[in-house]
mmCIF file of C-alpha atoms in Angstrom:
data_model
loop_
_atom_site.group_PDB
_atom_site.id
_atom_site.type_symbol
_atom_site.label_atom_id
_atom_site.label_comp_id
_atom_site.label_asym_id
_atom_site.label_seq_id
_atom_site.Cartn_x
_atom_site.Cartn_y
_atom_site.Cartn_z
ATOM 1 C CA MET A 1 96.711 120.440 12.974
ATOM 2 C CA GLN A 2 94.509 123.195 11.745
ATOM 3 C CA ALA A 3 91.285 124.212 13.464
ATOM 4 C CA ARG A 4 88.023 125.643 12.219
ATOM 5 C CA TRP A 5 86.062 128.221 14.104
ATOM 6 C CA GLY A 6 82.385 128.981 13.775
ATOM 7 C CA GLY A 7 81.841 132.604 12.802
ATOM 8 C CA ARG A 8 79.452 134.848 14.577
ATOM 9 C CA GLY A 9 80.760 137.788 12.556
ATOM 10 C CA GLN A 10 80.031 141.351 13.468
ATOM 11 C CA ARG A 11 77.623 140.366 16.252
ATOM 12 C CA LEU A 12 80.516 138.857 18.213
ATOM 13 C CA ASP A 13 82.764 141.863 17.569
ATOM 14 C CA ALA A 14 80.063 144.224 18.793
ATOM 15 C CA ALA A 15 79.533 142.137 21.929
ATOM 16 C CA LEU A 16 83.245 142.341 22.709
ATOM 17 C CA CYS A 17 83.521 146.061 21.956
ATOM 18 C CA LEU A 18 80.609 147.055 24.193
ATOM 19 C CA PRO A 19 82.267 146.261 27.573
ATOM 20 C CA LEU A 20 85.490 147.889 26.376
ATOM 21 C CA CYS A 21 83.611 151.098 25.500
ATOM 22 C CA VAL A 22 81.851 151.134 28.871
ATOM 23 C CA THR A 23 85.155 150.615 30.709
ATOM 24 C CA ALA A 24 86.844 153.348 28.684
ATOM 25 C CA THR A 25 83.964 155.744 29.436
ATOM 26 C CA LEU A 26 84.217 155.118 33.184
ATOM 27 C CA MET A 27 87.986 155.548 33.062
ATOM 28 C CA GLY A 28 87.625 158.812 31.164
ATOM 29 C CA ALA A 29 85.118 160.117 33.704
ATOM 30 C CA MET A 30 87.405 159.228 36.626
ATOM 31 C CA CYS A 31 90.457 160.783 34.950
ATOM 32 C CA THR A 32 88.514 163.978 34.191
ATOM 33 C CA GLU A 33 87.249 164.210 37.761
ATOM 34 C CA VAL A 34 90.732 163.647 39.212
ATOM 35 C CA LEU A 35 92.148 166.314 36.912
ATOM 36 C CA CYS A 36 89.457 168.740 38.093
ATOM 37 C CA LEU A 37 90.351 167.999 41.708
ATOM 38 C CA LEU A 38 94.008 168.735 40.943
ATOM 39 C CA LEU A 39 93.314 171.945 39.022
ATOM 40 C CA TRP A 40 90.728 173.265 41.483
ATOM 41 C CA PRO A 41 91.578 171.703 44.864
ATOM 42 C CA ALA A 42 89.086 171.985 47.664
ATOM 43 C CA GLU A 43 91.838 172.686 50.202
ATOM 44 C CA PRO A 44 94.628 175.209 49.495
ATOM 45 C CA THR A 45 97.079 173.152 51.562
ATOM 46 C CA GLN A 46 97.169 170.286 49.089
ATOM 47 C CA LEU A 47 100.386 169.368 47.310
ATOM 48 C CA PRO A 48 101.110 171.422 44.179
ATOM 49 C CA LEU A 49 100.162 170.103 40.775
ATOM 50 C CA GLY A 50 103.831 169.632 39.854
ATOM 51 C CA LEU A 51 104.130 166.817 42.396
ATOM 52 C CA HIS A 52 100.935 165.079 41.334
ATOM 53 C CA LEU A 53 101.410 165.317 37.581
ATOM 54 C CA PRO A 54 104.392 162.887 37.174
ATOM 55 C CA LEU A 55 102.625 160.187 39.203
ATOM 56 C CA LEU A 56 99.377 160.736 37.340
ATOM 57 C CA LEU A 57 101.065 160.498 33.920
ATOM 58 C CA PHE A 58 103.036 157.398 34.933
ATOM 59 C CA LEU A 59 99.919 155.592 36.147
ATOM 60 C CA LEU A 60 97.843 156.675 33.162
ATOM 61 C CA ALA A 61 100.517 155.564 30.664
ATOM 62 C CA ASN A 62 100.860 152.150 32.302
ATOM 63 C CA VAL A 63 97.111 151.592 32.627
ATOM 64 C CA LEU A 64 96.388 152.540 29.021
ATOM 65 C CA GLY A 65 99.466 150.746 27.675
ATOM 66 C CA ASN A 66 98.765 147.476 29.471
ATOM 67 C CA MET A 67 95.076 147.697 28.595
ATOM 68 C CA GLY A 68 95.804 148.191 24.917
ATOM 69 C CA LEU A 69 98.346 145.360 24.755
ATOM 70 C CA PHE A 70 96.063 143.055 26.733
ATOM 71 C CA VAL A 71 93.148 143.581 24.366
ATOM 72 C CA THR A 72 95.250 143.256 21.193
ATOM 73 C CA THR A 73 97.269 140.221 22.368
ATOM 74 C CA SER A 74 95.175 137.105 21.921
ATOM 75 C CA PRO A 75 96.079 133.864 23.750
ATOM 76 C CA SER A 76 93.965 131.759 21.364
ATOM 77 C CA ILE A 77 95.168 128.698 19.478
ATOM 78 C CA LYS A 78 94.699 130.446 16.123
ATOM 79 C CA GLY A 79 97.915 130.103 14.143
ATOM 80 C CA VAL A 80 99.502 127.766 16.714
ATOM 81 C CA MET A 81 100.795 124.415 15.449
ATOM 82 C CA LEU A 82 99.231 121.723 17.630
ATOM 83 C CA SER A 83 100.471 118.638 15.819
ATOM 84 C CA GLY A 84 102.579 115.772 16.988
ATOM 85 C CA GLY A 85 101.321 113.014 19.257
ATOM 86 C CA ALA A 86 98.319 114.907 20.543
ATOM 87 C CA VAL A 87 96.155 111.816 20.923
ATOM 88 C CA GLY A 88 98.969 109.810 22.438
ATOM 89 C CA GLN A 89 99.592 112.522 25.013
ATOM 90 C CA GLY A 90 95.978 112.362 26.170
ATOM 91 C CA TRP A 91 94.969 115.763 24.855
ATOM 92 C CA GLU A 92 91.284 116.608 24.979
ATOM 93 C CA TYR A 93 89.372 117.367 21.791
ATOM 94 C CA CYS A 94 87.268 120.486 21.186
ATOM 95 C CA TYR A 95 84.403 119.797 18.802
ATOM 96 C CA THR A 96 83.711 123.509 18.330
ATOM 97 C CA CYS A 97 87.256 124.367 17.215
ATOM 98 C CA GLN A 98 87.767 120.843 15.798
ATOM 99 C CA SER A 99 91.210 120.639 17.335
ATOM 100 C CA HIS A 100 93.051 118.761 20.043
ATOM 101 C CA LEU A 101 93.809 120.878 23.085
ATOM 102 C CA PRO A 102 97.169 120.971 24.879
ATOM 103 C CA PRO A 103 97.317 121.007 28.690
ATOM 104 C CA ARG A 104 95.709 124.003 30.436
ATOM 105 C CA CYS A 105 93.949 125.005 27.201
ATOM 106 C CA HIS A 106 90.165 125.471 27.378
ATOM 107 C CA HIS A 107 87.385 126.745 25.171
ATOM 108 C CA CYS A 108 85.880 130.193 25.754
ATOM 109 C CA TYR A 109 82.253 130.335 24.656
ATOM 110 C CA THR A 110 82.288 134.137 24.619
ATOM 111 C CA CYS A 111 85.306 134.413 22.302
ATOM 112 C CA ASN A 112 84.234 131.182 20.540
ATOM 113 C CA VAL A 113 87.783 129.819 20.431
ATOM 114 C CA CYS A 114 90.127 127.818 22.663
ATOM 115 C CA MET A 115 92.692 129.743 24.705
ATOM 116 C CA LEU A 116 96.197 128.663 25.693
ATOM 117 C CA ARG A 117 96.563 128.445 29.476
ATOM 118 C CA ARG A 118 93.134 129.986 29.852
ATOM 119 C CA ASP A 119 92.498 131.699 33.179
ATOM 120 C CA HIS A 120 89.129 133.403 32.681
ATOM 121 C CA HIS A 121 87.255 135.760 30.381
ATOM 122 C CA CYS A 122 87.576 139.412 31.417
ATOM 123 C CA VAL A 123 84.090 140.871 31.053
ATOM 124 C CA LEU A 124 85.234 144.487 31.497
ATOM 125 C CA LEU A 125 87.673 144.329 28.577
ATOM 126 C CA GLY A 126 86.020 141.712 26.374
ATOM 127 C CA GLN A 127 89.122 139.515 26.140
ATOM 128 C CA CYS A 128 90.270 136.207 27.595
ATOM 129 C CA VAL A 129 93.141 136.125 30.068
ATOM 130 C CA GLY A 130 95.588 133.499 28.903
ATOM 131 C CA TYR A 131 99.189 132.574 28.232
ATOM 132 C CA HIS A 132 100.288 135.444 25.987
ATOM 133 C CA ASN A 133 98.536 138.372 27.703
ATOM 134 C CA TYR A 134 98.600 137.415 31.390
ATOM 135 C CA ARG A 135 101.521 139.771 31.991
ATOM 136 C CA TYR A 136 99.544 142.773 30.736
ATOM 137 C CA PHE A 137 96.495 141.756 32.764
ATOM 138 C CA LEU A 138 98.431 141.489 36.023
ATOM 139 C CA CYS A 139 100.286 144.768 35.441
ATOM 140 C CA LEU A 140 96.974 146.434 34.567
ATOM 141 C CA LEU A 141 95.535 145.231 37.862
ATOM 142 C CA LEU A 142 98.521 146.562 39.806
ATOM 143 C CA HIS A 143 98.632 150.012 38.220
ATOM 144 C CA GLY A 144 94.849 150.209 38.211
ATOM 145 C CA TRP A 145 94.826 149.456 41.933
ATOM 146 C CA VAL A 146 97.359 152.215 42.645
ATOM 147 C CA ALA A 147 95.473 154.660 40.405
ATOM 148 C CA LEU A 148 92.144 153.899 42.106
ATOM 149 C CA LEU A 149 93.724 154.273 45.542
ATOM 150 C CA TYR A 150 95.167 157.602 44.426
ATOM 151 C CA ALA A 151 91.792 158.762 43.102
ATOM 152 C CA SER A 152 89.978 157.609 46.246
ATOM 153 C CA LEU A 153 92.364 159.584 48.445
ATOM 154 C CA LEU A 154 91.843 162.691 46.313
ATOM 155 C CA ASN A 155 88.086 162.201 46.621
ATOM 156 C CA ALA A 156 88.300 162.059 50.416
ATOM 157 C CA ASP A 157 87.629 165.813 50.514
ATOM 158 C CA ILE A 158 84.358 165.262 48.651
ATOM 159 C CA PHE A 159 83.191 162.690 51.178
ATOM 160 C CA MET A 160 84.196 164.964 54.038
ATOM 161 C CA ALA A 161 82.340 167.886 52.456
ATOM 162 C CA MET A 162 79.196 165.758 52.078
ATOM 163 C CA LEU A 163 79.378 164.752 55.733
ATOM 164 C CA HIS A 164 80.394 168.203 56.955
ATOM 165 C CA GLU A 165 76.926 169.017 58.205
ATOM 166 C CA GLY A 166 76.619 165.684 59.965
ATOM 167 C CA VAL A 167 75.426 162.211 59.051
ATOM 168 C CA THR A 168 71.944 162.852 57.673
ATOM 169 C CA LEU A 169 69.595 160.843 55.505
ATOM 170 C CA HIS A 170 70.355 163.231 52.651
ATOM 171 C CA SER A 171 74.121 162.674 52.835
ATOM 172 C CA ILE A 172 73.760 158.895 53.203
ATOM 173 C CA LEU A 173 71.481 158.637 50.157
ATOM 174 C CA LEU A 174 73.814 160.894 48.182
ATOM 175 C CA LEU A 175 76.734 158.581 48.889
ATOM 176 C CA LEU A 176 74.859 155.320 48.372
ATOM 177 C CA MET A 177 72.288 156.195 45.697
ATOM 178 C CA PRO A 178 73.294 159.363 43.838
ATOM 179 C CA TRP A 179 71.060 158.377 40.887
ATOM 180 C CA LEU A 180 67.980 158.470 43.121
ATOM 181 C CA MET A 181 68.916 161.887 44.481
ATOM 182 C CA LEU A 182 69.340 163.258 40.951
ATOM 183 C CA LEU A 183 66.067 161.822 39.649
ATOM 184 C CA THR A 184 64.140 163.237 42.604
ATOM 185 C CA GLY A 185 65.747 166.667 42.159
ATOM 186 C CA GLN A 186 67.477 166.656 45.552
ATOM 187 C CA VAL A 187 70.932 167.501 44.165
ATOM 188 C CA SER A 188 72.337 169.377 41.195
ATOM 189 C CA THR A 189 73.881 167.651 38.169
ATOM 190 C CA LEU A 190 77.393 168.726 39.155
ATOM 191 C CA THR A 191 76.984 167.342 42.688
ATOM 192 C CA PHE A 192 75.665 164.097 41.264
ATOM 193 C CA ILE A 193 78.660 163.749 38.913
ATOM 194 C CA TYR A 194 81.152 164.262 41.741
ATOM 195 C CA ALA A 195 79.295 161.847 44.036
ATOM 196 C CA PHE A 196 78.870 159.200 41.321
ATOM 197 C CA VAL A 197 82.522 159.290 40.225
ATOM 198 C CA ALA A 198 83.729 159.282 43.841
ATOM 199 C CA ASP A 199 81.563 156.238 44.591
ATOM 200 C CA THR A 200 82.816 154.546 41.415
ATOM 201 C CA CYS A 201 86.433 155.092 42.489
ATOM 202 C CA VAL A 202 85.876 153.544 45.920
ATOM 203 C CA VAL A 203 83.838 150.566 44.676
ATOM 204 C CA SER A 204 86.305 149.933 41.838
ATOM 205 C CA PHE A 205 89.201 150.113 44.289
ATOM 206 C CA LEU A 206 87.635 147.466 46.533
ATOM 207 C CA PHE A 207 86.849 145.238 43.541
ATOM 208 C CA CYS A 208 90.347 145.671 42.112
ATOM 209 C CA SER A 209 91.927 144.952 45.514
ATOM 210 C CA GLY A 210 90.264 141.553 45.737
ATOM 211 C CA PHE A 211 91.128 140.614 42.169
ATOM 212 C CA LEU A 212 94.740 141.793 42.527
ATOM 213 C CA PHE A 213 95.229 139.784 45.714
ATOM 214 C CA LEU A 214 93.775 136.678 44.061
ATOM 215 C CA HIS A 215 95.920 136.864 40.933
ATOM 216 C CA VAL A 216 99.122 137.684 42.801
ATOM 217 C CA LEU A 217 98.474 134.567 44.884
ATOM 218 C CA LEU A 218 97.766 132.493 41.769
ATOM 219 C CA SER A 219 100.913 133.802 40.052
ATOM 220 C CA LEU A 220 103.082 132.889 43.019
ATOM 221 C CA ARG A 221 101.561 129.400 43.098
ATOM 222 C CA GLY A 222 101.652 128.826 39.333
ATOM 223 C CA GLN A 223 97.893 128.301 39.062
ATOM 224 C CA THR A 224 94.983 129.431 36.965
ATOM 225 C CA ILE A 225 91.548 130.090 38.429
ATOM 226 C CA ARG A 226 90.337 126.738 37.081
ATOM 227 C CA GLU A 227 93.273 124.940 38.746
ATOM 228 C CA TRP A 228 92.709 126.884 41.952
ATOM 229 C CA PHE A 229 89.110 125.682 42.148
ATOM 230 C CA GLY A 230 90.292 122.167 41.348
ATOM 231 C CA GLU A 231 93.032 122.407 44.006
ATOM 232 C CA SER A 232 95.670 121.417 41.454
ATOM 233 C CA ARG A 233 99.269 122.599 41.973
ATOM 234 C CA CYS A 234 101.047 120.277 39.568
ATOM 235 C CA TYR A 235 102.606 123.258 37.737
ATOM 236 C CA ASP A 236 103.970 124.914 40.887
ATOM 237 C CA LEU A 237 107.733 125.276 40.310
ATOM 238 C CA GLY A 238 108.451 127.683 43.154
ATOM 239 C CA TRP A 239 107.456 131.361 43.317
ATOM 240 C CA ARG A 240 110.401 132.671 41.294
ATOM 241 C CA ARG A 241 109.960 130.177 38.441
ATOM 242 C CA ASN A 242 106.199 130.699 38.529
ATOM 243 C CA LEU A 243 106.587 134.451 38.043
ATOM 244 C CA GLN A 244 109.017 133.833 35.213
ATOM 245 C CA GLU A 245 106.563 131.472 33.534
ATOM 246 C CA ALA A 246 103.732 134.037 33.809
ATOM 247 C CA LEU A 247 105.546 137.349 33.238
ATOM 248 C CA GLY A 248 108.628 136.389 31.247
ATOM 249 C CA ASP A 249 112.361 136.425 31.836
ATOM 250 C CA ARG A 250 112.334 140.046 33.038
ATOM 251 C CA TRP A 251 109.449 139.547 35.448
ATOM 252 C CA HIS A 252 110.974 141.940 37.975
ATOM 253 C CA LEU A 253 110.971 144.854 35.472
ATOM 254 C CA VAL A 254 107.686 144.451 33.580
ATOM 255 C CA TRP A 255 105.908 146.605 36.174
ATOM 256 C CA LEU A 256 107.788 149.693 34.965
ATOM 257 C CA CYS A 257 106.654 149.830 31.337
ATOM 258 C CA PRO A 258 104.273 147.730 29.201
ATOM 259 C CA LEU A 259 106.606 148.087 26.190
ATOM 260 C CA LEU A 260 109.510 146.430 27.996
ATOM 261 C CA ALA A 261 110.454 143.175 26.258
ATOM 262 C CA SER A 262 110.086 140.119 28.496
ATOM 263 C CA PRO A 263 109.933 136.904 26.404
ATOM 264 C CA LEU A 264 108.068 133.991 27.928
ATOM 265 C CA PRO A 265 110.178 130.858 28.503
ATOM 266 C CA GLY A 266 107.697 128.439 26.881
ATOM 267 C CA ASP A 267 105.305 128.224 23.966
ATOM 268 C CA GLY A 268 101.988 127.877 25.804
ATOM 269 C CA VAL A 269 101.579 124.288 24.607
ATOM 270 C CA ALA A 270 103.938 122.295 26.842
ATOM 271 C CA PHE A 271 104.408 123.070 30.531
ATOM 272 C CA GLU A 272 106.926 121.734 32.994
ATOM 273 C CA ARG A 273 105.423 119.885 35.928
ATOM 274 C CA ARG A 274 106.891 119.772 39.359
ATOM 275 C CA ALA A 275 108.398 116.528 40.536
ATOM 276 C CA PRO A 276 105.914 114.376 42.451
ATOM 277 C CA ARG A 277 106.515 114.172 46.142
ATOM 278 C CA THR A 278 107.627 110.793 47.402
ATOM 279 C CA GLU A 279 105.858 109.707 50.529
ATOM 280 C CA PRO A 280 108.012 107.967 53.137
ATOM 281 C CA SER A 281 107.309 104.277 53.331
ATOM 282 C CA THR A 282 105.433 103.094 56.411
ATOM 283 C CA LYS A 283 106.092 99.415 55.822
ATOM 284 C CA PRO A 284 108.357 97.771 58.377
ATOM 285 C CA VAL A 285 111.790 96.802 57.161
ATOM 286 C CA VAL A 286 112.413 93.063 57.319
ATOM 287 C CA PHE A 287 115.985 91.956 57.845
#
């Protein structure tokens, strides 16, 4: 069954590219600031650059690789054959896409198309999280979390330097509202950049920590966010099978490299359900 999609043309493409550009700009600023901290450390007792560089390159390669594959891998129903007993199976119908929807498939009004096993729409990257790109999203969260933790630890010297003269109103405002301090002329541009990027690293780390914990939990339980809110666990096949369904056959190795092949066991249309639990009968046995 073929589907038709309403076209919003270049306006939609621009709306999706904008958050990606903002995210890339923030990432570039954080990477530049971390590199400056490594090249010109505040404390001479820090580890040499040769020990930091392999970890930094590994994290950067995984973050950029998973981000690129996540954005370019669409979980939409475009090009997917959805024929064969759809109405008889009780599939819902999307009037926007003019197509029947398989289980766990939902319409995204931002992307203007239905997504297979849709989880949510990622605002920061302008792409839906679904069946085909969930692996890259989860790996991006993991490596992003480690990278932000790494950057926050490197920025600890900046926070200590700001608080070196004691906890004053000036230092508190610099940490909490660096923009206000810059606009009022209380700090230099260089101090503002260091304070702003350091704050961004810490806030992003806390945000990423919550999201990573949530999606690791959902992956282990075989749920999407929609199913989690609906308290549905009908696709929970056990943590090992759930990880295989989400990350592919080589789920235990996908964390090492985004280019590692890990084919998914299904097609995103049909999903195995767990066997219903049989409740013990409470009726008395009559002999």
